[in-house]
């Protein structure tokens, strides 16, 4: 292993820069040549790679997003595109590839390695925390704290003006963000993709509270339909007598300065990725399992993503709301 290439792919997430910094500096420490490309796999398709020096990552750890920029590159799902990329990387002498991204990005990496391309290691990053094989993905902690800060602010105005609020958080296929921000923010109800509730049933619960509440917060995960809370509120207005407002947090959850957790885990995962390439342990992602950092195989692209296994936290929010 002499030359490594690094890229960030898919949806950006806070903590990616900490991982980039760790990959670049760990490579330098081990006297490996380190290259990067802009815009994820698109940069490889465009043959746009450049060397990285330790000084290139100075002052980036505290910023959200990715200094390498990212994209969702559909062309990389085509074998012909990967074949061309494989030849390009072989000509440049690249032996190892570090991909910081989500499960779509890992699918491309697993195929590239199996087709004779460079050895690949993935670092899981998505604010949804829904990648199979790891209990933690970079960006999740920052995003849940961003959502919580917003919920706290909404609580002030909801309480003061006797209003009911629906706060929509991200979470395409999983409700991890919704339950954590919801429990920490004292939400009365939480709706996730795993445990959908009928609006009629929710309206019944709202209409028959155990204790009269003048204000209330419902957290809804977007479940792949950004703006879904606007549909929900229409129905609730018909079925209940209360005054509602909606707040869609959207991409505010994707940005911002990473928390301690995202910087620390990003640094550790970046370092582990380089060590794993050096040890010949590839075709894998860096993974958090039972609180310990380890390696796990690239997630099976045909298996469902990681999701909430129980409705315990949803039930807890209702108990604590009484
Ligand atoms: O996968 C992370 C995520 O932030 C999802 O929660 C959300 O559904 C999606 O990305 C948004 O993607 P885009 O930025 O491409 O609209």
Coordinates of C-alpha atoms and ligand atoms in Angstrom, one line a residue:
X1 CA 0.0 0.0 0.0
X2 CA 1.7 3.2 -1.2
X3 CA -0.9 5.5 -2.6
X4 CA -4.3 6.2 -1.1
X5 CA -7.2 8.2 -2.6
X6 CA -9.9 9.8 -0.5
X7 CA -13.3 11.2 -1.4
X8 CA -16.6 12.2 0.3
X9 CA -19.8 10.9 -1.4
X10 CA -23.6 11.2 -1.0
X11 CA -25.3 13.5 1.5
X12 CA -22.7 15.6 3.4
X13 CA -22.6 15.3 7.2
X14 CA -20.9 17.2 10.0
X15 CA -17.8 15.3 11.1
X16 CA -16.7 14.5 7.5
X17 CA -13.9 17.1 7.8
X18 CA -12.6 15.5 11.0
X19 CA -12.4 12.2 9.1
X20 CA -10.7 13.8 6.1
X21 CA -8.2 15.4 8.4
X22 CA -7.5 12.1 10.1
X23 CA -7.1 10.1 6.9
X24 CA -4.7 12.7 5.4
X25 CA -2.6 13.0 8.6
X26 CA -2.6 9.3 9.4
X27 CA -1.4 8.6 5.8
X28 CA 1.3 11.1 6.1
X29 CA 2.4 9.7 9.5
X30 CA 2.7 6.2 7.8
X31 CA 4.6 7.8 4.8
X32 CA 1.8 6.9 2.4
X33 CA 1.1 9.2 -0.5
X34 CA -2.4 10.6 -0.2
X35 CA -4.6 12.0 -3.0
X36 CA -8.2 13.3 -3.0
X37 CA -10.8 14.3 -5.5
X38 CA -13.7 16.8 -5.4
X39 CA -17.4 15.9 -5.7
X40 CA -17.3 12.3 -4.7
X41 CA -17.2 9.6 -7.5
X42 CA -17.9 12.3 -10.1
X43 CA -14.3 13.6 -9.4
X44 CA -13.0 10.1 -10.4
X45 CA -15.2 10.0 -13.5
X46 CA -13.7 13.4 -14.4
X47 CA -10.1 12.3 -13.7
X48 CA -9.8 15.2 -11.3
X49 CA -7.5 14.0 -8.5
X50 CA -4.8 16.0 -6.6
X51 CA -2.3 15.3 -3.9
X52 CA -3.1 16.3 -0.3
X53 CA -0.6 17.6 2.3
X54 CA -1.1 17.7 6.1
X55 CA -1.3 21.5 5.8
X56 CA -4.3 21.2 3.4
X57 CA -6.5 20.0 6.3
X58 CA -5.5 22.8 8.7
X59 CA -8.4 24.6 10.3
X60 CA -11.2 22.3 8.9
X61 CA -12.1 20.2 11.8
X62 CA -14.6 22.7 13.3
X63 CA -16.7 23.1 10.1
X64 CA -19.7 21.2 8.9
X65 CA -20.0 20.0 5.3
X66 CA -17.0 18.6 3.5
X67 CA -14.0 20.5 2.2
X68 CA -13.8 17.9 -0.6
X69 CA -17.4 18.6 -1.6
X70 CA -19.8 15.7 -2.4
X71 CA -22.3 14.5 -4.9
X72 CA -24.6 11.5 -5.6
X73 CA -23.0 10.1 -8.8
X74 CA -25.6 7.9 -10.6
X75 CA -23.1 7.1 -13.4
X76 CA -20.9 5.1 -10.9
X77 CA -23.7 2.5 -10.7
X78 CA -22.8 1.5 -14.3
X79 CA -20.2 -1.1 -14.8
X80 CA -18.7 0.7 -17.8
X81 CA -18.1 3.8 -15.8
X82 CA -16.4 1.8 -12.9
X83 CA -14.3 0.0 -15.5
X84 CA -12.9 3.4 -16.8
X85 CA -12.3 4.6 -13.3
X86 CA -10.5 1.4 -12.4
X87 CA -8.1 1.8 -15.3
X88 CA -7.6 5.5 -14.5
X89 CA -6.7 4.6 -10.8
X90 CA -4.4 1.8 -11.9
X91 CA -2.5 4.2 -14.2
X92 CA -2.1 6.6 -11.3
X93 CA -0.8 3.8 -9.0
X94 CA -3.6 4.2 -6.5
X95 CA -3.8 1.0 -4.3
X96 CA -6.3 2.1 -1.7
X97 CA -9.5 4.1 -1.6
X98 CA -11.2 5.7 1.4
X99 CA -14.9 6.6 0.8
X100 CA -16.6 8.7 3.4
X101 CA -20.4 8.5 2.8
X102 CA -23.6 6.4 3.0
X103 CA -24.7 3.1 1.8
X104 CA -25.2 4.1 -1.8
X105 CA -21.5 5.1 -1.8
X106 CA -20.5 1.8 -0.3
X107 CA -22.3 -0.2 -2.9
X108 CA -20.1 1.5 -5.6
X109 CA -17.0 0.9 -3.5
X110 CA -17.8 -2.8 -3.0
X111 CA -18.4 -3.3 -6.7
X112 CA -15.2 -1.4 -7.6
X113 CA -13.0 -3.6 -5.3
X114 CA -14.7 -6.9 -6.4
X115 CA -14.1 -5.9 -10.1
X116 CA -10.3 -5.7 -9.5
X117 CA -10.1 -2.0 -8.5
X118 CA -8.2 -0.6 -5.5
X119 CA -8.8 -1.9 -2.0
X120 CA -11.6 0.0 -0.4
X121 CA -12.5 1.1 3.1
X122 CA -15.7 3.1 3.9
X123 CA -16.3 5.6 6.7
X124 CA -20.1 5.8 7.5
X125 CA -21.5 9.3 7.4
X126 CA -25.1 10.3 7.3
X127 CA -27.2 12.3 9.7
X128 CA -29.9 9.5 9.6
X129 CA -27.6 7.0 11.4
X130 CA -29.3 4.2 9.3
X131 CA -26.3 2.3 7.9
X132 CA -26.4 -1.5 8.6
X133 CA -23.4 -2.9 10.5
X134 CA -22.7 0.2 12.6
X135 CA -24.5 1.8 15.5
X136 CA -23.1 5.2 14.7
X137 CA -22.7 7.3 11.5
X138 CA -20.9 10.7 11.4
X139 CA -23.2 13.7 11.6
X140 CA -25.9 12.1 13.7
X141 CA -25.0 13.7 17.0
X142 CA -24.6 17.2 15.5
X143 CA -27.9 16.8 13.6
X144 CA -29.9 15.7 16.7
X145 CA -28.4 18.6 18.7
X146 CA -29.4 21.0 16.0
X147 CA -32.9 19.6 16.0
X148 CA -33.1 19.8 19.7
X149 CA -32.0 23.4 19.8
X150 CA -34.8 24.2 17.4
X151 CA -37.4 22.3 19.4
X152 CA -36.4 24.1 22.5
X153 CA -36.9 27.5 20.8
X154 CA -40.3 26.3 19.4
X155 CA -41.3 25.2 22.9
X156 CA -40.9 28.8 24.1
X157 CA -43.3 30.3 21.5
X158 CA -45.7 27.3 21.6
X159 CA -46.1 27.6 25.4
X160 CA -46.5 31.4 25.3
X161 CA -49.1 31.4 22.5
X162 CA -51.0 28.2 23.5
X163 CA -50.3 26.6 20.1
X164 CA -49.7 23.1 18.9
X165 CA -46.6 22.6 16.7
X166 CA -45.5 19.9 14.3
X167 CA -41.8 19.9 13.9
X168 CA -40.5 17.9 10.9
X169 CA -37.0 16.4 11.2
X170 CA -35.0 14.5 8.6
X171 CA -34.8 10.7 8.5
X172 CA -35.6 9.2 5.1
X173 CA -36.0 5.6 6.2
X174 CA -35.3 5.6 9.9
X175 CA -36.5 7.5 13.0
X176 CA -33.3 7.7 15.0
X177 CA -33.1 11.5 14.7
X178 CA -36.8 11.9 15.5
X179 CA -36.8 9.8 18.7
X180 CA -33.6 11.2 20.1
X181 CA -34.5 14.9 19.5
X182 CA -38.1 14.2 20.5
X183 CA -37.3 12.6 23.8
X184 CA -34.7 15.1 24.7
X185 CA -37.0 18.0 23.7
X186 CA -40.0 16.6 25.7
X187 CA -42.2 16.0 22.5
X188 CA -45.6 14.7 23.3
X189 CA -45.8 12.6 20.1
X190 CA -43.2 11.2 17.8
X191 CA -43.9 9.7 14.3
X192 CA -41.3 7.7 12.5
X193 CA -41.1 5.7 9.2
X194 CA -40.9 2.4 11.2
X195 CA -44.0 3.0 13.2
X196 CA -46.4 5.1 11.2
X197 CA -49.6 6.1 13.0
X198 CA -53.0 6.9 11.4
X199 CA -53.8 10.6 11.8
X200 CA -57.3 9.7 12.9
X201 CA -55.8 7.8 15.9
X202 CA -53.4 10.6 16.7
X203 CA -56.3 13.1 16.5
X204 CA -58.2 11.0 19.0
X205 CA -55.3 11.0 21.4
X206 CA -54.9 14.7 21.1
X207 CA -58.6 15.3 21.6
X208 CA -58.6 13.2 24.8
X209 CA -55.5 14.2 26.7
X210 CA -55.0 12.8 30.2
X211 CA -54.2 16.3 31.3
X212 CA -55.3 19.5 29.6
X213 CA -52.4 20.9 27.6
X214 CA -52.3 24.4 26.2
X215 CA -49.4 23.7 23.9
X216 CA -47.9 20.5 22.5
X217 CA -45.1 19.4 20.1
X218 CA -45.3 16.5 17.6
X219 CA -42.1 15.4 16.0
X220 CA -42.4 13.9 12.5
X221 CA -39.6 12.3 10.5
X222 CA -39.9 13.3 6.9
X223 CA -39.8 9.6 5.7
X224 CA -38.6 10.5 2.2
X225 CA -41.4 13.0 1.8
X226 CA -40.0 16.4 2.7
X227 CA -43.0 18.6 3.7
X228 CA -45.1 15.6 4.9
X229 CA -46.0 17.6 8.1
X230 CA -48.0 20.0 5.9
X231 CA -50.3 17.1 4.9
X232 CA -50.5 15.9 8.5
X233 CA -51.5 19.4 9.8
X234 CA -54.3 19.7 7.3
X235 CA -55.9 16.5 8.6
X236 CA -55.3 17.5 12.2
X237 CA -57.0 20.9 11.7
X238 CA -60.1 19.1 10.4
X239 CA -60.1 16.5 13.2
X240 CA -59.2 18.6 16.3
X241 CA -60.1 22.1 17.5
X242 CA -56.5 23.4 18.2
X243 CA -54.4 26.0 16.6
X244 CA -51.4 24.5 14.8
X245 CA -48.1 25.7 13.3
X246 CA -45.6 23.7 11.3
X247 CA -41.8 24.0 11.3
X248 CA -39.8 22.0 8.8
X249 CA -36.2 21.9 9.9
X250 CA -34.9 20.5 6.6
X251 CA -31.3 21.0 5.7
X252 CA -30.5 23.1 8.8
X253 CA -29.9 19.7 10.3
X254 CA -27.2 18.8 7.8
X255 CA -24.9 21.8 8.5
X256 CA -23.2 23.4 11.5
X257 CA -20.1 23.0 13.5
X258 CA -19.7 19.3 14.5
X259 CA -20.1 18.2 18.1
X260 CA -17.3 16.7 20.2
X261 CA -18.7 13.2 19.4
X262 CA -18.7 13.8 15.6
X263 CA -15.2 15.2 15.7
X264 CA -13.8 12.5 17.9
X265 CA -15.4 9.6 16.1
X266 CA -14.6 11.1 12.8
X267 CA -10.9 11.3 13.8
X268 CA -10.9 7.8 15.1
X269 CA -12.6 6.3 12.1
X270 CA -10.3 8.2 9.7
X271 CA -7.2 6.8 11.5
X272 CA -8.7 3.3 11.6
X273 CA -9.4 3.4 7.8
X274 CA -5.8 4.1 7.1
X275 CA -4.5 1.4 9.5
X276 CA -6.9 -1.1 8.0
X277 CA -5.6 -0.4 4.5
X278 CA -2.1 -0.9 5.8
X279 CA -3.1 -4.2 7.5
X280 CA -4.8 -5.5 4.3
X281 CA -8.3 -5.5 6.0
X282 CA -10.5 -4.0 3.3
X283 CA -13.8 -4.4 1.6
X284 CA -15.3 -3.1 4.9
X285 CA -16.5 0.0 6.8
X286 CA -15.3 1.4 10.0
X287 CA -18.1 0.6 12.5
X288 CA -19.2 1.3 16.0
X289 CA -20.5 -1.9 17.6
X290 CA -21.4 -2.1 21.3
X291 CA -19.6 1.2 21.8
X292 CA -16.3 -0.2 20.3
X293 CA -14.7 0.9 17.1
X294 CA -14.2 -2.0 14.7
X295 CA -14.6 -3.1 11.1
X296 CA -17.8 -4.5 9.5
X297 CA -18.3 -5.8 5.9
X298 CA -19.8 -3.4 3.4
X299 CA -23.5 -3.5 4.0
X300 CA -25.5 -5.8 1.8
X301 CA -27.0 -3.5 -0.9
X302 CA -30.1 -5.7 -1.0
X303 CA -30.7 -5.7 2.8
X304 CA -32.9 -2.9 4.3
X305 CA -31.1 -0.1 6.1
X306 CA -30.7 0.0 9.9
X307 CA -34.0 1.1 11.5
X308 CA -35.5 1.5 15.0
X309 CA -36.2 -2.0 16.3
X310 CA -38.7 -1.1 19.0
X311 CA -41.3 1.6 19.6
X312 CA -40.0 2.0 23.2
X313 CA -39.0 5.6 22.9
X314 CA -42.2 6.5 21.1
X315 CA -44.2 5.0 23.9
X316 CA -41.9 6.8 26.4
X317 CA -42.7 10.2 24.9
X318 CA -46.4 9.6 25.4
X319 CA -46.0 8.4 29.0
X320 CA -43.8 11.4 29.8
X321 CA -46.3 13.7 28.1
X322 CA -49.1 12.9 30.6
Ligands
LIG1 O1 -29.6 10.8 4.0 C1 -29.5 11.9 4.7 C2 -30.6 12.9 4.3 O2 -30.3 14.1 5.0 C3 -32.0 12.4 4.6 O3 -32.5 12.6 5.9 C4 -32.8 13.2 3.6 O4 -34.0 12.6 3.3 C5 -31.9 13.3 2.4 O5 -30.6 13.2 2.9 C6 -32.0 14.6 1.7 O6 -31.2 14.6 0.6 P1 -30.9 15.8 -0.4 O7 -29.9 16.7 0.3 O8 -30.3 15.2 -1.6 O9 -32.2 16.5 -0.6

